[in-house]
Coordinates of C-alpha atoms in Angstrom, one line a residue:
M44 CA 3.1 41.3 -14.2
N45 CA 6.8 42.2 -14.4
T46 CA 8.8 39.0 -13.0
L47 CA 11.4 41.6 -11.4
V48 CA 8.8 43.0 -9.2
I49 CA 7.8 39.6 -8.2
V50 CA 11.4 38.6 -7.3
L51 CA 11.9 41.8 -5.4
I52 CA 8.8 41.6 -3.5
A53 CA 9.8 38.1 -2.5
A54 CA 13.2 39.0 -1.5
V55 CA 12.1 41.8 0.7
I56 CA 9.4 39.5 2.5
L57 CA 11.9 36.6 3.1
F58 CA 14.8 38.8 4.3
G59 CA 12.4 40.8 6.4
A60 CA 11.2 37.4 7.9
Y61 CA 14.5 36.4 8.5
V62 CA 15.3 39.6 10.4
V63 CA 12.3 39.7 12.4
Y64 CA 10.8 36.3 12.6
G65 CA 13.7 34.3 12.6
R66 CA 15.5 36.4 15.3
W67 CA 12.3 36.4 17.4
L68 CA 12.2 32.4 17.4
A69 CA 16.1 32.4 18.3
N70 CA 15.4 35.0 21.3
K71 CA 12.3 33.0 22.3
W72 CA 13.9 29.8 22.5
G73 CA 17.3 30.9 23.6
I74 CA 20.8 31.1 22.0
D75 CA 24.0 30.9 24.1
S76 CA 27.1 31.8 22.3
K77 CA 29.2 30.6 24.9
A78 CA 27.9 27.1 25.2
E79 CA 29.8 24.2 24.0
T80 CA 28.4 22.7 21.0
P81 CA 28.5 18.9 20.0
A82 CA 31.0 19.7 17.5
V83 CA 33.3 21.1 19.9
K84 CA 32.6 18.5 22.8
Y85 CA 32.5 15.4 20.5
N86 CA 35.2 16.4 17.9
D87 CA 36.1 13.2 16.1
G88 CA 37.3 14.5 12.9
K89 CA 34.7 12.3 10.9
D90 CA 31.4 13.4 11.9
F91 CA 31.7 15.8 14.6
V92 CA 33.8 18.6 13.1
P93 CA 33.7 22.2 14.5
T94 CA 33.6 24.3 11.3
N95 CA 33.2 27.9 10.3
G96 CA 29.6 29.0 10.2
W97 CA 29.5 30.2 6.8
T98 CA 31.2 26.7 5.8
V99 CA 28.3 25.0 7.5
F100 CA 25.6 27.3 6.0
S101 CA 27.0 26.5 2.5
H102 CA 26.8 22.7 3.5
Q103 CA 23.2 23.2 4.5
F104 CA 22.2 25.0 1.6
S105 CA 23.8 22.9 -0.8
S106 CA 22.2 19.6 0.8
I107 CA 18.9 20.8 0.9
A108 CA 18.7 22.8 -2.4
G109 CA 17.9 19.8 -4.2
A110 CA 15.5 19.3 -7.2
G111 CA 12.6 20.2 -5.1
P112 CA 12.7 24.1 -5.5
V113 CA 13.1 24.1 -9.2
T114 CA 10.9 21.3 -10.3
G115 CA 8.3 21.7 -7.6
A116 CA 7.7 25.2 -8.2
I117 CA 7.7 25.0 -11.9
Q118 CA 5.3 21.9 -11.9
A119 CA 2.9 23.4 -9.6
A120 CA 2.7 26.3 -11.8
A121 CA -0.1 24.5 -13.7
F122 CA -2.4 26.2 -10.9
G123 CA -1.3 29.5 -11.7
W124 CA 1.6 31.5 -10.4
L125 CA 0.0 33.5 -7.8
P126 CA -1.0 30.3 -5.7
V127 CA 2.5 29.0 -6.0
L128 CA 4.2 32.3 -4.9
L129 CA 2.0 32.6 -1.9
W130 CA 2.6 29.1 -0.7
I131 CA 6.4 29.4 -1.2
L132 CA 6.6 32.7 0.8
I133 CA 3.8 31.4 3.6
G134 CA 5.4 28.0 3.8
G135 CA 9.1 29.1 3.5
V136 CA 8.6 31.8 6.5
F137 CA 6.2 30.0 9.0
F138 CA 6.7 26.3 8.0
G139 CA 10.0 25.2 6.5
A140 CA 12.3 27.6 7.8
V141 CA 10.9 27.3 11.5
T142 CA 11.0 23.3 10.9
D143 CA 14.7 23.4 9.8
F144 CA 15.7 25.8 12.5
G145 CA 13.8 23.8 15.2
A146 CA 15.5 20.5 14.1
L147 CA 18.9 22.0 14.0
Y148 CA 18.3 23.7 17.5
A149 CA 16.8 20.6 19.1
S150 CA 19.8 18.4 18.0
V151 CA 22.3 20.8 19.0
K152 CA 20.9 21.1 22.4
N153 CA 20.7 17.3 22.6
E154 CA 24.5 16.7 22.1
G155 CA 24.2 16.5 18.2
K156 CA 21.8 13.5 18.2
S157 CA 19.8 12.9 15.1
M158 CA 15.9 13.2 14.8
G159 CA 15.5 9.6 15.5
M160 CA 17.6 9.6 18.9
I161 CA 15.7 12.9 19.8
I162 CA 12.3 11.0 19.4
E163 CA 13.6 8.1 21.5
K164 CA 14.4 10.6 24.4
Y165 CA 11.0 12.4 24.2
I166 CA 8.5 9.8 22.7
G167 CA 10.2 6.5 23.3
K168 CA 12.3 3.6 21.8
F169 CA 9.2 2.3 19.7
G170 CA 8.5 5.5 18.4
R171 CA 12.1 6.0 17.4
K172 CA 12.2 2.7 15.6
I173 CA 9.2 3.4 13.7
F174 CA 10.4 6.9 12.8
L175 CA 13.9 5.4 11.6
L176 CA 12.0 3.1 9.3
F177 CA 9.9 5.7 8.0
C178 CA 13.2 8.0 7.4
W179 CA 14.8 5.0 5.7
L180 CA 12.2 4.3 3.2
F181 CA 12.0 8.0 2.6
T182 CA 15.5 8.3 1.7
L183 CA 15.2 5.4 -0.7
I184 CA 12.7 7.5 -2.5
V185 CA 15.0 10.5 -2.5
I186 CA 17.8 8.3 -3.8
A187 CA 15.7 6.9 -6.5
A188 CA 14.3 10.1 -7.7
F189 CA 17.3 12.3 -7.7
A190 CA 19.7 9.4 -9.0
D191 CA 17.3 9.0 -11.9
M192 CA 17.2 12.6 -12.7
V193 CA 21.3 13.0 -12.7
A194 CA 21.8 10.0 -15.0
G195 CA 19.1 11.4 -17.3
T196 CA 20.5 14.7 -17.0
F197 CA 24.2 13.3 -18.4
N198 CA 22.9 10.8 -20.6
A199 CA 24.6 11.4 -24.2
Y200 CA 22.3 8.9 -26.2
T201 CA 18.7 8.9 -27.4
V202 CA 16.6 6.2 -29.2
V203 CA 15.6 6.7 -32.7
D204 CA 13.6 4.2 -34.6
G205 CA 14.5 1.7 -32.4
Q206 CA 18.1 2.4 -32.4
S207 CA 20.4 4.1 -29.7
Q208 CA 22.5 7.0 -31.1
L209 CA 24.2 10.1 -29.7
S210 CA 21.8 13.0 -29.1
A211 CA 22.2 16.7 -30.0
A212 CA 22.9 17.5 -26.5
A213 CA 25.7 14.7 -26.3
S214 CA 28.7 17.0 -26.0
T215 CA 27.0 19.2 -23.4
N216 CA 25.8 16.5 -21.4
G217 CA 29.1 14.8 -21.7
S218 CA 30.9 18.0 -20.7
A219 CA 28.8 18.5 -17.6
G220 CA 29.3 14.9 -16.5
M221 CA 33.0 15.3 -16.8
V222 CA 32.8 18.6 -14.9
S223 CA 30.8 16.6 -12.1
I224 CA 33.3 13.8 -11.8
M225 CA 36.3 16.5 -11.7
F226 CA 34.3 18.2 -8.8
M227 CA 34.2 14.9 -6.7
V228 CA 38.1 14.6 -7.3
F229 CA 39.0 18.1 -6.8
A230 CA 36.8 17.9 -3.6
V231 CA 38.8 15.2 -2.0
V232 CA 42.0 17.3 -2.7
F233 CA 40.5 20.2 -1.2
G234 CA 39.6 18.6 1.8
L235 CA 43.2 17.2 2.1
I236 CA 44.4 20.9 1.6
Q237 CA 41.9 22.2 4.3
K238 CA 43.0 19.3 6.9
K239 CA 46.7 20.2 6.5
W240 CA 46.5 24.0 6.2
N241 CA 43.1 25.0 7.6
L242 CA 42.4 27.8 5.2
S243 CA 39.5 30.1 5.9
G244 CA 38.3 33.5 4.4
W245 CA 39.5 34.5 1.3
K246 CA 42.4 31.9 1.0
E247 CA 39.6 29.1 1.1
A248 CA 37.6 31.1 -1.5
V249 CA 40.3 31.5 -3.8
V250 CA 41.2 27.6 -3.7
G251 CA 37.7 26.5 -4.1
I252 CA 37.1 28.9 -7.2
V253 CA 40.5 27.6 -8.7
F254 CA 39.1 24.1 -8.4
I255 CA 35.8 25.1 -9.9
I256 CA 37.5 26.6 -12.9
A257 CA 39.7 23.7 -13.3
S258 CA 36.6 21.3 -13.3
F259 CA 35.1 23.4 -16.0
V260 CA 38.2 23.4 -18.1
I261 CA 38.9 19.8 -17.9
G262 CA 35.1 19.0 -18.6
N263 CA 34.8 21.3 -21.7
Y264 CA 37.8 19.8 -23.4
F265 CA 37.5 16.1 -22.3
P266 CA 33.7 15.2 -22.2
I267 CA 32.5 11.8 -21.3
E268 CA 29.6 10.6 -23.4
L269 CA 27.7 7.8 -22.0
G270 CA 24.5 6.3 -21.6
K271 CA 21.9 6.8 -18.7
N272 CA 22.7 3.3 -17.3
A273 CA 26.6 4.0 -17.2
W274 CA 25.7 7.5 -15.6
S275 CA 23.6 5.8 -13.1
Y276 CA 26.3 3.4 -12.0
I277 CA 28.9 6.3 -11.6
T278 CA 26.4 8.3 -9.7
F279 CA 25.8 5.3 -7.1
V280 CA 29.5 4.6 -6.9
Y281 CA 29.9 8.6 -5.9
I282 CA 27.2 8.6 -3.5
F283 CA 28.6 5.4 -1.8
F284 CA 31.9 7.0 -1.2
A285 CA 30.1 10.3 0.0
A286 CA 28.2 8.1 2.4
V287 CA 31.3 6.4 4.0
L288 CA 33.9 8.9 4.0
P289 CA 34.7 11.6 6.5
M290 CA 32.6 14.8 6.1
W291 CA 35.6 17.0 5.9
L292 CA 37.2 14.7 3.1
M293 CA 34.7 14.9 0.3
K294 CA 31.3 16.4 1.4
Q295 CA 32.1 19.6 3.1
P296 CA 34.6 20.8 0.3
R297 CA 32.3 19.8 -2.4
D298 CA 29.3 21.6 -0.9
Y299 CA 31.4 24.7 -0.3
M300 CA 32.6 24.7 -4.0
T301 CA 29.0 23.9 -5.2
T302 CA 27.7 27.1 -3.1
F303 CA 29.8 29.2 -5.5
M304 CA 28.2 27.7 -8.6
F305 CA 24.6 28.1 -6.8
I306 CA 25.4 31.8 -6.1
A307 CA 26.5 32.2 -9.7
M308 CA 23.3 30.6 -10.8
I309 CA 21.0 32.7 -8.7
V310 CA 22.8 35.9 -9.3
G311 CA 22.8 35.2 -13.2
A312 CA 19.0 34.6 -13.0
A313 CA 18.5 37.6 -11.0
L314 CA 20.4 39.8 -13.2
G315 CA 18.9 38.2 -16.4
L316 CA 15.6 39.3 -14.7
V317 CA 16.8 42.7 -13.9
V318 CA 18.2 43.3 -17.6
A319 CA 15.5 41.7 -19.6
H320 CA 12.7 42.5 -16.8
P321 CA 10.3 40.0 -19.0
S322 CA 6.7 39.8 -18.2
M323 CA 5.4 36.7 -16.1
N324 CA 3.6 34.7 -19.0
L325 CA 2.1 32.1 -16.6
P326 CA -1.5 32.6 -15.8
V327 CA -2.3 34.1 -12.4
Y328 CA -4.7 31.2 -11.4
T329 CA -6.2 28.6 -13.5
G330 CA -8.6 27.1 -11.2
F331 CA -9.0 24.6 -8.4
N332 CA -8.8 21.5 -10.5
N333 CA -6.2 20.4 -13.0
A334 CA -6.8 17.8 -15.4
K335 CA -3.0 16.5 -15.2
L336 CA -2.2 17.2 -11.4
G337 CA -5.6 16.8 -9.6
T338 CA -7.0 19.1 -7.1
M339 CA -5.2 22.1 -5.7
F340 CA -5.4 20.8 -2.2
P341 CA -3.4 19.0 -1.4
I342 CA -1.5 18.7 -4.8
L343 CA -0.1 22.2 -4.8
F344 CA 1.5 21.9 -1.3
V345 CA 3.3 18.5 -1.7
T346 CA 4.1 19.4 -5.3
V347 CA 6.0 22.6 -4.4
A348 CA 7.8 20.5 -1.7
C349 CA 11.3 21.8 -0.7
G350 CA 10.7 25.5 -1.8
A351 CA 8.2 25.7 1.0
V352 CA 8.6 23.0 3.5
S353 CA 10.6 19.8 3.6
G354 CA 11.1 17.1 6.0
F355 CA 14.4 16.1 4.5
H356 CA 15.9 19.3 5.5
S357 CA 15.3 18.4 9.4
L358 CA 17.4 15.1 8.5
V359 CA 20.2 17.2 7.3
S360 CA 19.9 19.8 10.1
S361 CA 19.9 17.0 12.8
G362 CA 22.0 14.6 10.8
T363 CA 25.0 16.4 9.8
S364 CA 24.8 20.1 10.2
S365 CA 24.2 20.1 14.1
K366 CA 27.6 18.0 14.4
T367 CA 29.4 20.7 12.6
V368 CA 28.2 23.9 14.2
A369 CA 31.0 25.3 16.4
N370 CA 28.8 28.2 17.9
E371 CA 25.1 28.3 18.5
K372 CA 25.0 31.8 17.2
D373 CA 25.4 30.3 13.7
M374 CA 22.2 28.1 14.2
L375 CA 19.8 30.8 12.9
K376 CA 21.8 31.4 9.7
V377 CA 22.3 28.0 9.1
G378 CA 18.8 26.6 9.7
Y379 CA 16.5 29.4 9.1
G380 CA 18.6 31.4 6.7
A381 CA 19.3 28.4 4.4
M382 CA 15.7 27.7 4.0
I383 CA 14.9 31.2 3.3
L384 CA 17.5 31.4 0.4
E385 CA 16.2 28.2 -1.0
S386 CA 12.4 29.8 -1.1
L387 CA 13.9 32.7 -2.8
L388 CA 15.4 30.2 -5.4
A389 CA 12.1 28.5 -5.8
V390 CA 10.8 32.0 -6.6
I391 CA 13.4 32.8 -9.2
A392 CA 12.7 29.3 -10.9
L393 CA 9.0 30.2 -11.0
C394 CA 9.7 33.5 -12.7
V395 CA 12.2 31.9 -15.2
A396 CA 9.9 29.3 -16.1
G397 CA 7.0 32.1 -16.6
A398 CA 9.3 34.3 -18.8
A399 CA 12.7 33.2 -19.6
D400 CA 13.0 35.1 -22.9
G401 CA 9.8 36.9 -23.0
T402 CA 7.5 34.3 -24.3
A403 CA 5.9 31.3 -22.3
A404 CA 8.2 28.5 -21.7
T405 CA 7.8 24.8 -22.8
G406 CA 9.4 21.6 -21.8
T407 CA 10.2 19.7 -18.4
P408 CA 10.9 21.9 -15.6
F409 CA 14.8 21.4 -15.8
Q410 CA 14.8 22.0 -19.3
I411 CA 12.9 25.2 -18.8
F412 CA 15.0 26.5 -15.8
S413 CA 18.3 25.5 -17.5
R414 CA 17.5 26.8 -21.0
G415 CA 16.2 30.2 -19.3
V416 CA 19.1 30.9 -17.2
A417 CA 21.7 29.9 -19.9
G418 CA 19.9 32.4 -22.1
F419 CA 20.5 35.1 -19.6
F420 CA 24.1 34.3 -19.3
E421 CA 24.4 34.5 -23.0
M422 CA 23.0 38.0 -22.8
F423 CA 26.3 38.9 -20.9
G424 CA 28.5 37.5 -23.6
V425 CA 28.9 33.9 -22.1
P426 CA 29.6 31.6 -25.0
V427 CA 26.5 29.3 -25.6
H428 CA 28.1 26.0 -25.0
F429 CA 29.7 27.1 -22.0
A430 CA 26.4 28.6 -20.6
T431 CA 24.6 25.5 -21.4
V432 CA 27.4 23.0 -19.8
F433 CA 27.3 25.5 -16.6
M434 CA 23.6 25.3 -16.0
T435 CA 23.6 21.7 -17.0
M436 CA 25.9 21.1 -14.2
C437 CA 23.9 23.4 -11.8
V438 CA 20.9 21.4 -12.2
S439 CA 22.7 18.2 -11.9
A440 CA 24.4 19.5 -8.6
L441 CA 21.0 20.6 -7.3
A442 CA 20.4 16.7 -6.8
L443 CA 23.9 15.7 -6.2
T444 CA 24.3 17.8 -3.2
S445 CA 21.1 16.3 -1.7
L446 CA 22.1 12.9 -3.0
D447 CA 25.4 12.5 -1.0
A448 CA 23.7 14.0 2.1
V449 CA 20.4 11.8 1.9
A450 CA 22.7 8.6 1.2
R451 CA 24.6 9.2 4.5
I452 CA 21.4 10.0 6.4
G453 CA 19.9 6.7 5.0
R454 CA 23.1 4.8 6.1
M455 CA 22.8 6.3 9.7
S456 CA 19.0 5.6 9.8
F457 CA 19.5 1.9 8.8
Q458 CA 22.2 1.7 11.4
E459 CA 20.3 3.2 14.3
L460 CA 17.3 0.9 13.3
F461 CA 19.3 -1.9 14.4
S462 CA 21.7 -0.6 16.9
V463 CA 21.5 -1.2 20.8
D464 CA 23.4 0.5 23.5
D465 CA 25.9 -2.3 24.0
M466 CA 27.0 -2.7 20.4
E467 CA 30.3 -4.5 21.7
H468 CA 28.5 -7.7 23.0
A469 CA 25.7 -7.5 20.4
E470 CA 24.8 -10.4 18.3
G471 CA 26.9 -11.0 15.0
W472 CA 24.0 -10.4 12.7
R473 CA 23.2 -7.1 14.4
K474 CA 26.9 -5.9 14.1
L475 CA 26.7 -6.8 10.4
L476 CA 23.6 -4.7 9.9
C477 CA 25.2 -1.7 11.7
N478 CA 28.6 -2.1 9.7
T479 CA 29.0 1.2 7.8
Y480 CA 29.8 -0.3 4.7
F481 CA 27.1 -2.9 4.8
S482 CA 24.7 -0.6 5.6
T483 CA 25.2 1.9 2.8
V484 CA 25.1 -1.0 0.3
I485 CA 21.9 -2.3 1.4
T486 CA 20.5 1.2 1.4
L487 CA 22.0 2.1 -2.2
L488 CA 20.8 -1.2 -3.6
C489 CA 17.1 -0.6 -2.6
G490 CA 17.3 2.8 -3.8
F491 CA 18.9 1.6 -7.2
V492 CA 15.9 -0.9 -7.6
L493 CA 13.4 2.3 -7.1
T494 CA 15.0 4.0 -10.1
K495 CA 13.6 1.7 -12.2
I496 CA 10.1 3.5 -11.4
G497 CA 11.6 6.6 -13.1
Y498 CA 11.8 10.2 -11.5
A499 CA 8.7 11.6 -12.9
N500 CA 6.6 8.9 -11.6
I501 CA 8.0 8.9 -8.1
W502 CA 7.9 12.5 -7.7
P503 CA 4.2 12.6 -6.3
L504 CA 5.1 9.9 -3.7
F505 CA 8.3 11.9 -2.9
G506 CA 6.6 15.1 -2.4
S507 CA 3.7 13.4 0.1
A508 CA 6.4 11.5 2.1
N509 CA 8.5 14.5 2.3
Q510 CA 5.8 16.9 3.6
L511 CA 4.7 14.0 6.2
L512 CA 8.0 13.6 7.5
S513 CA 7.9 17.5 8.2
A514 CA 4.8 17.2 10.2
L515 CA 6.4 14.4 12.1
V516 CA 9.3 16.4 12.8
I517 CA 7.0 19.3 14.0
L518 CA 5.3 17.3 16.3
T519 CA 8.4 15.8 17.9
L520 CA 9.7 19.5 18.4
C521 CA 6.3 20.4 20.1
V522 CA 7.1 17.6 22.8
F523 CA 11.0 18.9 23.1
L524 CA 10.1 22.7 23.6
K525 CA 7.4 21.9 26.1
V526 CA 9.3 19.6 28.4
T527 CA 12.4 22.0 28.2
G528 CA 10.1 25.1 29.1
R529 CA 10.2 26.9 25.7
S530 CA 7.4 28.0 23.7
N531 CA 5.7 25.9 21.1
K532 CA 2.5 27.7 20.3
M533 CA 3.9 28.9 16.7
L534 CA 4.4 25.1 15.9
F535 CA 0.6 24.1 15.9
P536 CA -0.9 25.8 12.8
P537 CA 1.9 24.2 10.5
L538 CA 1.6 20.8 12.3
I539 CA -2.2 20.6 11.9
I540 CA -2.3 21.7 8.2
M541 CA 0.7 19.6 7.0
L542 CA -0.7 16.6 8.8
C543 CA -4.1 17.2 7.0
V544 CA -2.2 18.0 3.5
T545 CA 0.2 15.0 3.7
F546 CA -2.4 12.1 4.8
T547 CA -4.7 13.3 2.0
A548 CA -2.3 13.2 -0.6
L549 CA -0.8 9.7 0.3
V550 CA -4.3 8.3 0.3
Q551 CA -4.9 10.0 -2.9
R552 CA -1.8 8.4 -4.3
T553 CA -2.7 5.0 -3.1
I554 CA -5.9 5.1 -4.7
A555 CA -4.5 6.2 -7.9
M556 CA -2.0 3.3 -7.7
V557 CA -4.5 0.7 -7.4
K558 CA -6.7 1.9 -10.1
A559 CA -3.5 1.8 -12.3
I560 CA -2.8 -1.8 -11.4
Q561 CA -6.6 -2.7 -12.0
T562 CA -6.8 -1.0 -15.3
A563 CA -3.6 -2.9 -16.3
A564 CA -5.2 -6.1 -15.2
S565 CA -8.3 -5.5 -17.2
V566 CA -6.6 -4.9 -20.7
T567 CA -4.5 -6.9 -22.8
I568 CA -1.1 -5.2 -22.8
P569 CA 0.2 -4.7 -26.4
A570 CA 3.3 -6.7 -27.1
G571 CA 6.6 -4.7 -26.9
T572 CA 5.0 -1.7 -25.0
A573 CA 4.9 -3.0 -21.5
T574 CA 4.9 -5.9 -19.3
W575 CA 3.2 -7.0 -15.8
G576 CA 6.8 -6.5 -14.5
S577 CA 7.1 -2.8 -15.7
V578 CA 3.5 -2.2 -14.2
F579 CA 4.5 -3.7 -10.8
I580 CA 7.6 -1.6 -10.8
A581 CA 6.0 1.4 -11.7
N582 CA 2.8 1.2 -9.5
G583 CA 3.2 -1.9 -7.3
L584 CA 6.2 -0.7 -5.4
Q585 CA 4.9 2.8 -4.9
L586 CA 1.7 1.3 -3.7
I587 CA 3.5 -0.9 -1.1
I588 CA 5.7 2.1 0.0
A589 CA 2.7 4.6 0.2
I590 CA 0.7 2.2 2.5
L591 CA 3.8 1.5 4.7
L592 CA 4.3 5.3 5.0
I593 CA 0.6 5.9 5.8
V594 CA 0.7 3.1 8.7
L595 CA 4.1 4.1 10.1
G596 CA 3.1 7.8 10.0
L597 CA -0.3 7.1 11.7
I598 CA 1.7 5.0 14.4
I599 CA 4.0 7.9 15.0
V600 CA 1.4 10.5 15.1
V601 CA -0.6 8.6 17.8
N602 CA 2.5 7.7 19.9
S603 CA 3.6 11.2 19.8
A604 CA 0.4 12.7 20.8
K605 CA 0.2 10.2 23.8
S606 CA 3.6 11.3 24.7
Y607 CA 3.0 15.0 24.4
A608 CA -0.4 14.7 26.6
K609 CA 1.7 12.8 29.3
S610 CA 4.7 15.0 29.3
E611 CA 5.0 17.8 31.9
K612 CA 6.1 21.5 31.0
N613 CA 9.2 22.4 31.9
S614 CA 10.0 18.9 33.2
E615 CA 13.6 19.0 31.9
K616 CA 16.0 21.6 32.6
A617 CA 16.6 23.8 29.3
A618 CA 20.0 23.3 28.0

């Protein structure tokens, strides 16, 4: 089948869903364009900042469009492109976009509270503490997976015969790394300019594009060729500052500039498919069982991850975006619209993987996607080196934009976990744990330890935890909508399906980790190949986290179900 036809069909379905189903949800729940949003009411110039609707959309999309929609869709294609496409479309429209919009809506209607605080209000303090611990553990997994991927993307060295030497892609990776660093620097400059002159419209776009071009020029002429460990340290230093600095100073301007790159990447891929219109070379369906991944249920659903539904998105919606929405009418495009666009990105990634150059693609998911889109840019006369640097940077930006958001969310979750109402008279240890800098350092240190597991090994656990988080958020939204007298029936099918999928996947992952440890214990590990320490890090840590996630998830589900049963419809006046 022609890949262009697949993309066009997907685009029509997704856009139609936004216009019809998205607006139906907004009308069903109620949008008040005259209401005072939390960003306006609690404007503090740091977390609560009234922001232009499209800028908030840029932040939301840049933060949620991480590695998931590209990596997940391509990995899951092992089951065939048709099951992946169907789940992206169905999941994106009825699961992911609804959850993202619902989380944003509930937060804005509750004074910009994070999902943890919303749970405390509607389910109880115990439920909130358990949820915050679950969220914090989840952010560690995301930080570990994405940080390891970024460091590996910029790595300029390879090992040959036991010796480390510059790889063939050293110049490209080094240039992309330098572009990323300059992006961070120019983001701060852009933020300061915005703070002083409050640019908007074409003026804001021109300044952003100028800084993007400047970053690429400097990166191409002054590449930094470093090893994976060095880039890992740089990545964690960056996300530390992204987690503690005011939103307007680094994160918002960086997200705004990154959105232009994402648009160029998506447009380039789409135009490439239009011009080359290659055939889809992936099989339509390969069967229910896959030798490498396992059974299609539940693995397909948790592997596609962010392209269809993601609990992480809800943390962004309620943790950062809800505090910057200046008008309630912007919530639909920010919450529902950003997810719809991400689903389209996942479809494009699937098509690029299936037929980047008219032949079946091989390699890792990101290599496939980068090589395919870079090839499309070359068709339009873009130099090979520049096209490759651009796509390498785009690939890393997918992870970096999620990293800086999840680091801030992880820090906030850790602080909320130990905070009390009267922090002024709290114990010294509690004040220390709730300190912005201390909580950020603890979160990042734990995430750094988990990077030793490796991106590829931790992805299945990330996918399972991510989808379970979305189910827990949907359950909370059911309670919120019930007590405020709003319809919640559309949430029950996604809730039931995601609970079944995620608990099955986590149990399967737990069993796999136990078997891996048992196998390692029953054989003699060859000298120089592995150690018991590496076996524990790769499997033992995952086993501990998986068991914790299952236990915490069950506790939250039980508590939430009890709260839902006890709650009375329309018992709280709708905001």
